[in-house]
Coordinates of C-alpha atoms in Angstrom, one line a residue:
D141 CA -130.0 56.7 -74.5
G142 CA -127.6 54.2 -76.0
Q143 CA -130.3 52.8 -78.3
N144 CA -131.2 56.4 -79.4
I145 CA -127.6 57.1 -80.2
V146 CA -127.2 53.9 -82.3
F147 CA -130.4 54.7 -84.2
D148 CA -129.3 58.4 -84.8
L149 CA -126.1 57.0 -86.4
F150 CA -128.2 54.5 -88.4
C151 CA -130.4 57.3 -89.7
D152 CA -127.3 59.3 -90.6
I153 CA -125.6 56.4 -92.5
Y154 CA -128.7 55.3 -94.3
S155 CA -129.9 58.8 -95.0
L156 CA -133.1 58.5 -93.0
S157 CA -134.4 62.0 -92.3
I158 CA -137.3 61.1 -89.9
K159 CA -137.7 58.8 -86.9
K160 CA -140.7 56.6 -87.5
T161 CA -141.4 53.0 -88.1
I162 CA -139.9 52.1 -91.4
K163 CA -141.1 48.5 -91.8
E164 CA -140.7 48.6 -95.5
M165 CA -136.9 48.7 -94.9
R166 CA -135.2 45.4 -94.5
V167 CA -131.6 45.1 -93.2
L168 CA -129.6 41.9 -93.5
F169 CA -126.6 41.5 -91.2
L170 CA -123.8 39.1 -92.3
Q171 CA -121.9 37.8 -89.3
H172 CA -118.6 35.9 -89.8
T173 CA -118.4 34.0 -86.5
L174 CA -120.3 33.0 -83.4
G175 CA -118.2 33.9 -80.3
Y176 CA -117.8 36.5 -77.6
G177 CA -116.2 39.6 -78.8
G178 CA -116.7 43.1 -80.2
A179 CA -118.3 42.0 -83.5
A180 CA -121.0 39.7 -82.1
K181 CA -121.8 41.8 -79.0
S182 CA -122.0 45.0 -81.0
L183 CA -124.2 43.3 -83.6
L184 CA -126.7 42.2 -81.0
L185 CA -126.9 45.7 -79.5
T186 CA -127.2 47.4 -82.9
Q187 CA -130.0 45.0 -83.9
R188 CA -131.8 45.6 -80.6
A189 CA -131.6 49.4 -81.3
I190 CA -132.9 49.4 -84.8
S191 CA -135.4 46.5 -84.7
P192 CA -138.3 48.7 -83.6
F193 CA -138.0 50.7 -86.8
V194 CA -136.8 48.2 -89.5
D195 CA -137.0 44.5 -90.2
V196 CA -133.8 42.8 -89.2
F197 CA -132.5 39.6 -90.7
T198 CA -129.2 37.7 -89.9
V199 CA -126.9 35.3 -91.7
I200 CA -124.5 33.3 -89.5
P201 CA -122.1 30.4 -90.3
K202 CA -123.5 26.9 -89.8
I203 CA -123.7 26.0 -86.1
K204 CA -121.2 23.4 -85.1
S205 CA -121.3 23.4 -81.3
K206 CA -123.6 23.9 -78.3
Q207 CA -121.8 27.1 -77.5
Q208 CA -122.5 28.5 -81.0
K209 CA -126.1 27.4 -80.7
A210 CA -126.4 29.3 -77.4
I211 CA -125.0 32.5 -79.1
A212 CA -127.3 32.1 -82.1
A213 CA -130.3 32.1 -79.7
E214 CA -129.3 35.6 -78.6
F215 CA -130.4 37.0 -82.0
K216 CA -133.9 37.7 -80.6
N217 CA -134.4 40.9 -82.5
S218 CA -133.9 39.2 -85.9
C219 CA -137.0 38.3 -87.9
E220 CA -135.1 35.4 -89.2
T221 CA -131.6 33.9 -88.6
I222 CA -130.3 31.5 -91.2
E223 CA -127.1 29.5 -91.5
I224 CA -124.9 29.9 -94.6
D225 CA -121.2 29.0 -94.7
I226 CA -119.2 31.5 -96.8
P227 CA -115.4 31.1 -97.1
I228 CA -113.5 34.1 -95.7
V229 CA -110.6 36.1 -97.1
Y230 CA -108.7 37.4 -94.1
S231 CA -105.7 39.5 -93.3
Y232 CA -105.4 40.9 -89.7
S233 CA -102.9 41.2 -87.0
E234 CA -103.0 37.5 -86.0
R235 CA -102.5 36.0 -89.4
T236 CA -103.2 36.3 -93.2
I237 CA -104.7 33.8 -95.6
N238 CA -102.1 31.8 -97.6
N239 CA -101.9 32.5 -101.4
D240 CA -103.4 29.3 -102.6
D241 CA -106.5 29.6 -100.4
F242 CA -106.8 33.3 -101.3
I243 CA -106.8 32.6 -105.1
E244 CA -109.4 29.8 -104.6
R245 CA -111.7 31.7 -102.3
I246 CA -112.0 35.0 -104.3
K247 CA -113.7 32.9 -107.0
H248 CA -116.6 32.1 -104.7
I249 CA -120.0 33.2 -105.8
P250 CA -122.4 33.4 -102.8
E251 CA -125.5 32.1 -104.5
D252 CA -127.4 31.2 -101.4
L253 CA -126.8 34.7 -100.0
I254 CA -127.8 36.3 -103.2
N255 CA -131.0 34.2 -103.5
Y256 CA -131.9 35.0 -99.9
I257 CA -131.4 38.8 -100.4
N258 CA -133.6 38.7 -103.5
D259 CA -136.2 36.5 -101.9
K260 CA -136.6 38.6 -98.8
K261 CA -136.3 41.9 -100.7
I262 CA -133.4 43.1 -98.6
N263 CA -132.6 46.8 -98.9
I264 CA -129.3 46.9 -97.0
L265 CA -126.7 44.2 -96.5
H266 CA -124.6 45.0 -93.4
V267 CA -121.3 43.1 -93.7
N268 CA -120.0 42.9 -90.1
S269 CA -116.2 42.4 -90.7
T270 CA -113.4 42.8 -93.3
L271 CA -113.6 39.1 -94.2
F272 CA -116.1 39.1 -97.0
S273 CA -114.6 41.5 -99.6
H274 CA -114.8 38.9 -102.3
I275 CA -118.6 38.7 -102.3
L276 CA -119.4 42.4 -102.7
E277 CA -119.1 42.5 -106.5
P278 CA -121.5 39.5 -107.1
V279 CA -123.9 40.8 -104.6
K280 CA -123.9 44.2 -106.3
K281 CA -124.3 42.6 -109.7
H282 CA -127.2 40.3 -108.8
T283 CA -129.2 42.2 -106.2
K284 CA -130.5 45.8 -105.7
C285 CA -129.4 46.1 -102.1
K286 CA -127.1 48.7 -100.7
I287 CA -123.9 47.4 -98.9
V288 CA -122.5 48.7 -95.6
V289 CA -119.2 47.3 -94.4
H290 CA -118.2 47.4 -90.8
L291 CA -114.4 47.3 -90.5
R292 CA -113.5 45.4 -87.3
E293 CA -110.0 44.3 -88.1
M294 CA -106.8 46.3 -88.7
L295 CA -105.2 45.4 -92.0
P296 CA -101.5 44.8 -91.2
Y297 CA -99.8 45.6 -94.5
G298 CA -101.7 47.9 -96.7
K299 CA -101.8 48.3 -100.4
T300 CA -98.3 46.8 -100.9
H301 CA -99.7 43.4 -99.9
P302 CA -101.9 41.5 -102.4
V303 CA -104.5 40.3 -99.9
D304 CA -104.7 43.7 -98.1
N305 CA -104.8 45.5 -101.4
Y306 CA -107.6 43.3 -102.7
I307 CA -109.7 43.9 -99.5
I308 CA -109.1 47.7 -99.7
E309 CA -109.9 47.8 -103.4
R310 CA -113.1 45.7 -103.2
Y311 CA -114.6 47.5 -100.2
S312 CA -113.6 50.9 -101.6
N313 CA -115.3 50.2 -105.0
Y314 CA -118.4 48.2 -103.9
A315 CA -119.4 49.4 -100.4
D316 CA -122.0 52.2 -100.3
A317 CA -120.8 53.1 -96.8
I318 CA -117.9 52.0 -94.6
I319 CA -118.0 52.0 -90.8
S320 CA -115.0 51.5 -88.5
I321 CA -114.7 51.2 -84.7
S322 CA -111.7 53.7 -84.7
D323 CA -109.5 55.6 -87.1
N324 CA -106.9 52.7 -87.0
E325 CA -109.1 50.4 -89.2
L326 CA -109.4 53.2 -91.8
R327 CA -105.7 54.0 -92.1
F328 CA -105.4 52.5 -95.7
F329 CA -108.8 53.8 -96.9
D330 CA -109.5 57.1 -98.4
K331 CA -111.5 59.2 -96.0
K332 CA -114.5 60.0 -98.2
Q333 CA -118.0 61.1 -97.3
N334 CA -119.2 57.5 -97.0
V335 CA -116.7 56.6 -94.2
Y336 CA -117.9 56.8 -90.6
V337 CA -116.0 56.1 -87.3
I338 CA -118.5 54.6 -84.7
P339 CA -117.2 53.1 -81.4
N340 CA -118.6 49.8 -80.3
P341 CA -121.9 50.3 -78.5
H342 CA -122.3 49.3 -74.8
D343 CA -125.4 48.4 -72.7
F344 CA -124.8 50.1 -69.4
S345 CA -127.6 48.3 -67.7
Q346 CA -125.4 45.1 -67.8
T347 CA -122.6 46.8 -65.9
D348 CA -124.2 49.4 -63.7
A349 CA -125.3 46.9 -61.1
L350 CA -121.7 45.8 -60.6
L351 CA -120.5 49.3 -59.8
A352 CA -121.8 49.1 -56.2
I353 CA -119.6 46.1 -55.2
A354 CA -117.2 47.4 -52.6
K355 CA -113.9 45.8 -51.7
G356 CA -112.6 45.5 -48.2
K357 CA -109.6 47.6 -47.0
A358 CA -107.3 44.6 -47.0
A359 CA -108.3 43.3 -50.4
P360 CA -105.4 43.3 -52.9
I361 CA -105.2 45.5 -56.0
V362 CA -106.1 43.3 -59.0
I363 CA -104.4 44.1 -62.3
G364 CA -105.9 42.3 -65.2
M365 CA -106.5 41.8 -68.9
C366 CA -109.2 40.1 -71.0
A367 CA -108.7 39.1 -74.6
N368 CA -109.0 36.4 -77.2
F369 CA -106.2 34.0 -76.8
T370 CA -103.8 35.0 -79.7
R371 CA -100.2 36.2 -79.5
I372 CA -101.0 39.7 -80.8
K373 CA -103.2 40.4 -77.7
G374 CA -100.0 40.5 -75.5
H375 CA -100.5 37.9 -72.8
L376 CA -96.8 37.2 -72.7
V377 CA -96.0 40.9 -72.2
F378 CA -98.5 41.0 -69.4
L379 CA -96.7 38.1 -67.7
D380 CA -93.4 39.9 -68.0
A381 CA -94.9 43.1 -66.5
A382 CA -96.5 41.1 -63.7
K383 CA -93.2 39.6 -62.7
I384 CA -91.5 43.0 -62.6
I385 CA -94.3 44.3 -60.3
E386 CA -94.1 41.1 -58.1
N387 CA -90.3 41.6 -57.7
S388 CA -90.7 45.2 -56.7
S389 CA -91.5 46.6 -53.2
L390 CA -95.1 46.7 -54.2
G391 CA -95.1 42.9 -54.8
D392 CA -93.2 42.3 -51.5
N393 CA -96.2 43.6 -49.7
E394 CA -98.3 40.9 -51.3
N395 CA -101.1 43.3 -52.0
V396 CA -101.2 42.9 -55.8
D397 CA -103.0 40.1 -57.7
F398 CA -102.9 39.5 -61.4
R399 CA -105.7 38.1 -63.6
I400 CA -105.9 37.0 -67.2
I401 CA -109.5 36.3 -68.5
G402 CA -110.0 34.3 -71.6
Y403 CA -107.9 31.1 -71.4
P404 CA -109.2 28.6 -73.9
K405 CA -111.5 25.8 -72.7
P406 CA -110.3 22.3 -73.6
S407 CA -111.4 21.0 -77.0
Y408 CA -112.7 17.5 -77.2
N409 CA -113.0 17.5 -81.0
L410 CA -109.9 15.5 -82.2
K411 CA -109.8 17.1 -85.6
R412 CA -109.9 20.7 -84.2
L413 CA -107.4 19.8 -81.5
V414 CA -104.8 18.4 -84.0
A415 CA -105.3 21.4 -86.2
K416 CA -104.8 23.8 -83.3
L417 CA -101.6 22.0 -82.2
I418 CA -100.2 22.1 -85.7
R419 CA -101.0 25.7 -86.5
Y420 CA -100.8 27.5 -83.2
G421 CA -98.3 26.7 -80.4
Y422 CA -99.3 29.9 -78.6
Q423 CA -101.2 28.2 -75.8
S424 CA -98.3 25.9 -75.1
E425 CA -95.8 28.8 -75.1
F426 CA -98.0 30.7 -72.7
D427 CA -98.3 27.7 -70.3
L428 CA -94.5 27.3 -70.4
K429 CA -94.0 31.0 -69.6
V430 CA -96.4 30.8 -66.7
K431 CA -94.4 27.9 -65.2
K432 CA -91.1 29.7 -65.8
T433 CA -92.1 33.2 -64.4
K434 CA -93.7 31.6 -61.3
I435 CA -96.0 34.6 -60.5
N436 CA -97.5 33.8 -57.1
N437 CA -100.6 35.8 -57.2
L438 CA -101.7 35.0 -60.8
K439 CA -105.2 33.8 -61.5
I440 CA -106.1 32.5 -65.0
T441 CA -109.8 32.4 -65.8
P442 CA -111.3 30.4 -68.7
F443 CA -113.1 31.9 -71.6
S444 CA -116.7 32.8 -70.7
F445 CA -119.7 34.5 -72.3
D446 CA -120.8 35.9 -68.9
I447 CA -117.9 38.1 -68.5
Y448 CA -118.9 41.2 -66.5
K449 CA -118.7 39.7 -63.0
D450 CA -115.1 38.6 -63.6
F451 CA -114.3 42.0 -65.2
A452 CA -115.7 43.9 -62.2
S453 CA -113.1 42.2 -59.9
I454 CA -110.3 44.0 -61.8
D455 CA -109.0 47.3 -60.3
V456 CA -106.6 48.3 -63.1
Y457 CA -107.3 47.1 -66.7
V458 CA -104.5 46.5 -69.1
R459 CA -104.6 46.1 -72.9
P460 CA -101.1 45.2 -73.9
D461 CA -102.0 44.8 -77.6
L462 CA -99.0 44.3 -79.9
S463 CA -100.8 45.6 -83.0
G464 CA -100.6 49.2 -81.7
H465 CA -104.4 49.4 -81.5
P466 CA -105.4 50.8 -78.1
W467 CA -109.2 50.6 -78.6
G468 CA -111.8 47.8 -78.5
R469 CA -114.8 46.4 -76.7
D470 CA -112.6 45.4 -73.7
V471 CA -111.6 49.0 -73.2
I472 CA -115.2 50.2 -73.4
E473 CA -116.3 47.6 -70.9
A474 CA -113.6 48.5 -68.5
M475 CA -114.5 52.2 -68.8
A476 CA -118.2 51.4 -68.2
L477 CA -117.1 49.7 -65.0
K478 CA -115.1 52.8 -64.0
K479 CA -111.7 51.1 -64.2
P480 CA -108.5 53.0 -65.0
V481 CA -107.2 51.6 -68.4
I482 CA -103.6 51.2 -69.6
A483 CA -103.5 50.5 -73.3
T484 CA -100.6 50.2 -75.8
G485 CA -100.8 52.0 -79.2
T486 CA -102.0 55.2 -80.6
S487 CA -105.3 56.6 -82.0
E488 CA -106.0 60.1 -83.4
Y489 CA -109.8 59.6 -82.9
F490 CA -109.8 58.7 -79.2

């Protein structure tokens, strides 16, 4: 059923009036990173849904680790997966590109991508994020393909900010259709006919088997969160809330545990480690706060691609996102596992 829903939406967006094998249509997906999260997971599920009907191709960044290689191997429904590095222009809740890099990167002409589109006779380029606004104009100029943009990041500033305004202007002018995962990503875009809100898809077969796992009567209630390890995701707020609960009468009974899923695994690449220490002190700040708050029943689980078993152990799921966005793959996964969800933010759509 999930695959049929995705294909129905695909037909709607691309104006396909009949369900049949359309092997003369070729769709190229441009993916910005290789990691666990809404973008990569949704891309894999979408490709699986439409691959019986169209030819699917994928462009990913050049593989630099065993972990990325393992993720790339998951693109089994793609006729071909190739590696092309394209500089990104980004502005989202975590951070925004600096002005010098911005000015330099918007000059980039994606010749390898353009040549590949023309060589493979691609009909539709599906850009799977807000990070490639600068390549839409040259792709339009030098190819015949349609462009669909999937907005996956919330722009923090809007048209008053030069980077945000550039992204809005480029996508508005050069995308044939715009998809977002909720109304929040669309807040600075005009709601025209070519704009669609489509939640991230989910494969229930991956979570249904975990619903039958029963807990003993004496087992503690587990309150948990799962997110990429950046400040905007609200880990520090979660620690404050956990301490309040631990100090309450509920905590005195020692029947509440707390769990944070997604702590970074150690990096053994010296260059990446130094860059991480210089740019982001968030992990150190988190570690210090954990020591200071001294939450007795706190379990911190490292980042993992096989997430559902850990997820299933949570009784109450919390999304303490500081961006005001209460919706994402984590919420969908928690709901699929029949967990009550507490999320910060607002959404008119959901």
